[in-house]
mmCIF file of C-alpha atoms and ligand atoms in Angstrom:
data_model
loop_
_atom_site.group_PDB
_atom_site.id
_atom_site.type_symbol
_atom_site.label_atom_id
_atom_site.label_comp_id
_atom_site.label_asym_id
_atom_site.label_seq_id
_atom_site.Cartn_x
_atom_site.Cartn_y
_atom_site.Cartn_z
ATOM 1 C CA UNK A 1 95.061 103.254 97.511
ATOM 2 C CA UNK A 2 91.761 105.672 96.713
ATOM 3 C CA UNK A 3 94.351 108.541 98.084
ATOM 4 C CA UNK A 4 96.983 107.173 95.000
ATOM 5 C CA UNK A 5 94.492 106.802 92.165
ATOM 6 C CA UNK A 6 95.414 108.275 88.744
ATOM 7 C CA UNK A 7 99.415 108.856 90.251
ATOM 8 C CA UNK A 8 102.367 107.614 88.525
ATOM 9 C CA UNK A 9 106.473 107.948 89.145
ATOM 10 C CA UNK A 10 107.948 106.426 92.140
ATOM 11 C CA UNK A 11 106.424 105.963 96.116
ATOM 12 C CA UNK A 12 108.501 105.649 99.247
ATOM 13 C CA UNK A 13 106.813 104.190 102.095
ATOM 14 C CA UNK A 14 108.385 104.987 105.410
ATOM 15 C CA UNK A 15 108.210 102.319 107.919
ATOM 16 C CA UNK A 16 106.861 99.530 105.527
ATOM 17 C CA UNK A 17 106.445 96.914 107.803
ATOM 18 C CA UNK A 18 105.570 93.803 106.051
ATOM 19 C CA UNK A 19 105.057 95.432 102.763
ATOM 20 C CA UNK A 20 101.535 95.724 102.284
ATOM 21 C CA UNK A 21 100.707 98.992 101.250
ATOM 22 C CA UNK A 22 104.022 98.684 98.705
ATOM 23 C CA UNK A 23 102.542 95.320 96.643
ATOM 24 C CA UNK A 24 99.161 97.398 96.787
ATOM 25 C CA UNK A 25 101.115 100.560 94.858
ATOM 26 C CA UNK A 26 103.237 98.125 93.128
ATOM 27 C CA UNK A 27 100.227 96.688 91.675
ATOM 28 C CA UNK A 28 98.812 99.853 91.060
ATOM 29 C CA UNK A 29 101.821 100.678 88.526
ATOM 30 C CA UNK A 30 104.630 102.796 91.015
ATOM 31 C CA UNK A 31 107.971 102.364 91.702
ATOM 32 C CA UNK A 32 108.402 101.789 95.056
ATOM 33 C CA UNK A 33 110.242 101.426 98.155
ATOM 34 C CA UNK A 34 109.330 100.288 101.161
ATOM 35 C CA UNK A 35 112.072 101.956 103.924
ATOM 36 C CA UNK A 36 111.738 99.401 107.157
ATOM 37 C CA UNK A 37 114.395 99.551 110.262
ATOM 38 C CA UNK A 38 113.127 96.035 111.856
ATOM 39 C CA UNK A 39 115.253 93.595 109.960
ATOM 40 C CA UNK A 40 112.223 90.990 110.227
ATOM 41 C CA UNK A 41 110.062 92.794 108.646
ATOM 42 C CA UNK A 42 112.517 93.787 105.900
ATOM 43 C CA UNK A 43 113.398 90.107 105.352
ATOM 44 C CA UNK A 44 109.802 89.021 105.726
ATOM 45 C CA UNK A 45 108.560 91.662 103.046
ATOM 46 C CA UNK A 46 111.699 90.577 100.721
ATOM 47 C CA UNK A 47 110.745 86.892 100.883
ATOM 48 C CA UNK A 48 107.269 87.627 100.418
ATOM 49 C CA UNK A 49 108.328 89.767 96.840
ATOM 50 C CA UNK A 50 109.921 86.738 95.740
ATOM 51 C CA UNK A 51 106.818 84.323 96.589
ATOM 52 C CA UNK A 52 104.486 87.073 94.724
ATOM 53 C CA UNK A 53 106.813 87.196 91.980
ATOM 54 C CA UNK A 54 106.806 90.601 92.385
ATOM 55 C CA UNK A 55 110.372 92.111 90.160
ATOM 56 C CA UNK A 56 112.485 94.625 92.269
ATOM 57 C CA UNK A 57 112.138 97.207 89.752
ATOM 58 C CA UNK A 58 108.068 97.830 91.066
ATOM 59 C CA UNK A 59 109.220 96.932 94.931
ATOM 60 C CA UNK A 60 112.225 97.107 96.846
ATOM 61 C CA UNK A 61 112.497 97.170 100.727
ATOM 62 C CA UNK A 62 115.574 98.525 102.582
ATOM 63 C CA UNK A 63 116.663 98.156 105.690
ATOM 64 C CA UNK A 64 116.847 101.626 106.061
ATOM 65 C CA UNK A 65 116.294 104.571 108.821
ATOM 66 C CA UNK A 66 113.960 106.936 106.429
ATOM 67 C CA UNK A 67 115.101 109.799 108.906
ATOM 68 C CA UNK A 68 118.655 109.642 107.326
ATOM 69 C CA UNK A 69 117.692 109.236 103.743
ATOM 70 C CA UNK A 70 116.990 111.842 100.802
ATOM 71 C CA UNK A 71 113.268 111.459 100.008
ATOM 72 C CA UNK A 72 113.992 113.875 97.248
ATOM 73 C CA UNK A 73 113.682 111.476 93.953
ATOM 74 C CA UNK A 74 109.835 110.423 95.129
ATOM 75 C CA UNK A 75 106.982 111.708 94.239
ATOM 76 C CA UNK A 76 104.810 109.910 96.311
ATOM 77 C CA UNK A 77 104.588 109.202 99.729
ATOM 78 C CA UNK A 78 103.131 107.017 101.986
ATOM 79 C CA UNK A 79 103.293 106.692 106.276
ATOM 80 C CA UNK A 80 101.504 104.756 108.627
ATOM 81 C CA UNK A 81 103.840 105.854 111.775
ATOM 82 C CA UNK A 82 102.718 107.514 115.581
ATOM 83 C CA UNK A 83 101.311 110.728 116.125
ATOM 84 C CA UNK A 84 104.273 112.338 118.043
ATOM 85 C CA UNK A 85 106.814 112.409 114.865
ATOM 86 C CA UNK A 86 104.239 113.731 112.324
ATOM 87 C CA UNK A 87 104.813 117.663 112.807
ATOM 88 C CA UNK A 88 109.042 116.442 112.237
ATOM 89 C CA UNK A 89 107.919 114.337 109.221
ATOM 90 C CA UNK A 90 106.394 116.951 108.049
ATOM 91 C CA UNK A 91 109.395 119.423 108.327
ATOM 92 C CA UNK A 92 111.368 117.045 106.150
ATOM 93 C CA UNK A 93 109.261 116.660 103.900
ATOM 94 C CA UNK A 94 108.681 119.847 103.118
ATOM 95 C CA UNK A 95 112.187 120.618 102.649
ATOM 96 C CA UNK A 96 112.352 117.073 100.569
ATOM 97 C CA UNK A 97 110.098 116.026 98.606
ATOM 98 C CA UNK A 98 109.444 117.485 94.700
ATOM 99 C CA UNK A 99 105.918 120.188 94.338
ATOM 100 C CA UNK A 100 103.824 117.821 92.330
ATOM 101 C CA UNK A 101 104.315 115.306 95.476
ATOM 102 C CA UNK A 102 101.539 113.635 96.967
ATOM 103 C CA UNK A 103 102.090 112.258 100.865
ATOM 104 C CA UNK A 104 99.476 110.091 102.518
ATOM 105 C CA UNK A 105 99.437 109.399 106.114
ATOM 106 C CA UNK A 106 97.624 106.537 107.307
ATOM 107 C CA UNK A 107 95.768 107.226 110.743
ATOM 108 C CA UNK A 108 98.059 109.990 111.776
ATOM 109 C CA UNK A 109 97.416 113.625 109.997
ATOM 110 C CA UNK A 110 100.011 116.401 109.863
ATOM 111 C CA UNK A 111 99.097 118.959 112.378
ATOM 112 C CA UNK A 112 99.813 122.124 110.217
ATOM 113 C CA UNK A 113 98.824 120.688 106.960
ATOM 114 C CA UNK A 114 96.192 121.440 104.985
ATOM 115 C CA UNK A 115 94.658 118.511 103.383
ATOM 116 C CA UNK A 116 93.231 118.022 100.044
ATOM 117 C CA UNK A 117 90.927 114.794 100.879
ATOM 118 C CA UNK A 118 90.534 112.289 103.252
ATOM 119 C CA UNK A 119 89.106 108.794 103.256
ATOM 120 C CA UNK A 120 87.946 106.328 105.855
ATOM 121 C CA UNK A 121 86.902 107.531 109.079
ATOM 122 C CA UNK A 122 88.440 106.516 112.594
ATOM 123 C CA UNK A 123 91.277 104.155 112.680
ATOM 124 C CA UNK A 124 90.934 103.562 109.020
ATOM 125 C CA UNK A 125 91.322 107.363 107.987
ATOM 126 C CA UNK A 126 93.990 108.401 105.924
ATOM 127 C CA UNK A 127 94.628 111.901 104.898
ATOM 128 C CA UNK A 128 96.230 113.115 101.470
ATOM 129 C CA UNK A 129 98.091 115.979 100.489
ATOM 130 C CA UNK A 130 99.839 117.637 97.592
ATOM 131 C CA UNK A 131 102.815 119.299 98.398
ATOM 132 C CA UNK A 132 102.665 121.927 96.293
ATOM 133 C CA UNK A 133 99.167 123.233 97.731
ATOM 134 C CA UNK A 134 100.557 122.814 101.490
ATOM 135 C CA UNK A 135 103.890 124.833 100.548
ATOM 136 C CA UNK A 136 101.696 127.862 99.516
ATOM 137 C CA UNK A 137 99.191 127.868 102.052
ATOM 138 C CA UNK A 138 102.218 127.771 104.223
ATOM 139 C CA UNK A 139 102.882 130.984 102.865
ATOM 140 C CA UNK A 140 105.989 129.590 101.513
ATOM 141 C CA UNK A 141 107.334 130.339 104.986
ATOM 142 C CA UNK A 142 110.222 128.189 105.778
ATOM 143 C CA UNK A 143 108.338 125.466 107.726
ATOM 144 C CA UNK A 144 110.334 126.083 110.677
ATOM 145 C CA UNK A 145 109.490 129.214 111.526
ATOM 146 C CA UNK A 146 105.336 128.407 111.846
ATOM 147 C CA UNK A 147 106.257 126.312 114.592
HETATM 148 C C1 SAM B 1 102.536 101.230 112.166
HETATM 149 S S1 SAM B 1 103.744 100.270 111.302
HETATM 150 C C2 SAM B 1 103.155 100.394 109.633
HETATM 151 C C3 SAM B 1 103.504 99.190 108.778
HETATM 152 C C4 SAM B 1 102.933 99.179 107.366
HETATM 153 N N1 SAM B 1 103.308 100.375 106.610
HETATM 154 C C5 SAM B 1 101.431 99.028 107.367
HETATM 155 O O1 SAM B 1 100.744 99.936 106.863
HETATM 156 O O2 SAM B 1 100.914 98.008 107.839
HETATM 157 C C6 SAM B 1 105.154 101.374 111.328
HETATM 158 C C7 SAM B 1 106.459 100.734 110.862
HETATM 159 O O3 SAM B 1 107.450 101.755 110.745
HETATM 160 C C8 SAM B 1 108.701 101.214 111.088
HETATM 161 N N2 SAM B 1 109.588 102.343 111.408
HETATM 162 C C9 SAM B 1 109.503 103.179 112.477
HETATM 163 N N3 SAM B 1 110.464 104.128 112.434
HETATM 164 C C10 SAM B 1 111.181 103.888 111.296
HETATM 165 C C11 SAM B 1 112.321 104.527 110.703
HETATM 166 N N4 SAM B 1 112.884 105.602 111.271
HETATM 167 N N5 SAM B 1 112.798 104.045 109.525
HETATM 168 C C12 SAM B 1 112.219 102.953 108.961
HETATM 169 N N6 SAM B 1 111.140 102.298 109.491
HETATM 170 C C13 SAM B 1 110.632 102.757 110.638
HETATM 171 C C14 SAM B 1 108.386 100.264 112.243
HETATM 172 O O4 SAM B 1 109.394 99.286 112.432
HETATM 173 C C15 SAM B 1 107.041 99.672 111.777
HETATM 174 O O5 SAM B 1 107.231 98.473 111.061
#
């Protein structure tokens, strides 16, 4: 949440499990959505909303695979997911997301990334970026071809 301070507009987190880090942002003041594939965790996360009394318009969860949906309407975004998919994350990302977009990732950093700050240290560390700065250190090289 120290990675999201002083941001506004709408999050997506991808893979959102039971829907903590979305009532943190919620409560923060973003839009979000919390993208989950286990149907559990979806429900769980829903049910908890409604116990919270949390309206859908700050949180929504979908059971949805974030691979096959647009990230393009957020300007935030968050990820707690395995080390092995972060170079393809990044990728769409990159060709996603909006320049004044922040991404976090939880534990995991992007591999070709530069970041802009980092917090925690060890399994706690999460790692923030602003799109814009990572497009033009990229060179503004279609991220594809630096791999
Ligand atoms: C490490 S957990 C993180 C959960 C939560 N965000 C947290 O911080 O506690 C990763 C979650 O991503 C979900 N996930 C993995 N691949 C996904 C996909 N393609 N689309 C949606 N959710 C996915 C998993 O089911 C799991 O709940």
């Amino acid at each position: 949440m120290k990675q999201l301070e002083g941001r506004t507009g709408r999050l997506a987190d991808l893979g959102s499990g039971d829907g903590r880090l979305v009532f943190a942002a919620s409560a923060a003041g973003l839009q979000c959505t919390g993208f989950e594939i286990n149907s559990i965790l979806v429900a769980y996360a829903r049910s908890k909303a409604r116990w919270k009394g949390v309206p859908s318009s700050q949180a929504t969860f979908v059971k949805k695979d974030f691979w096959k949906t647009d990230l393009s309407t957020y300007n935030n975004v968050t990820a707690f997911l395995a080390p092995g998919v972060m170079d393809l994350l990044g990728e769409k990302l990159l060709k996603e997301l909006p320049d004044d977009a922040r991404v976090i990732a939880c534990r995991f950093s992007f591999p070709n990334w530069t970041q802009h700050s980092s917090v925690g240290s060890g399994l706690d560390q999460t790692f923030a970026y602003d799109i814009s700065s990572v497009r033009s250190r990229l060179g503004n090289v279609p991220y594809s071809v630096m791999q």
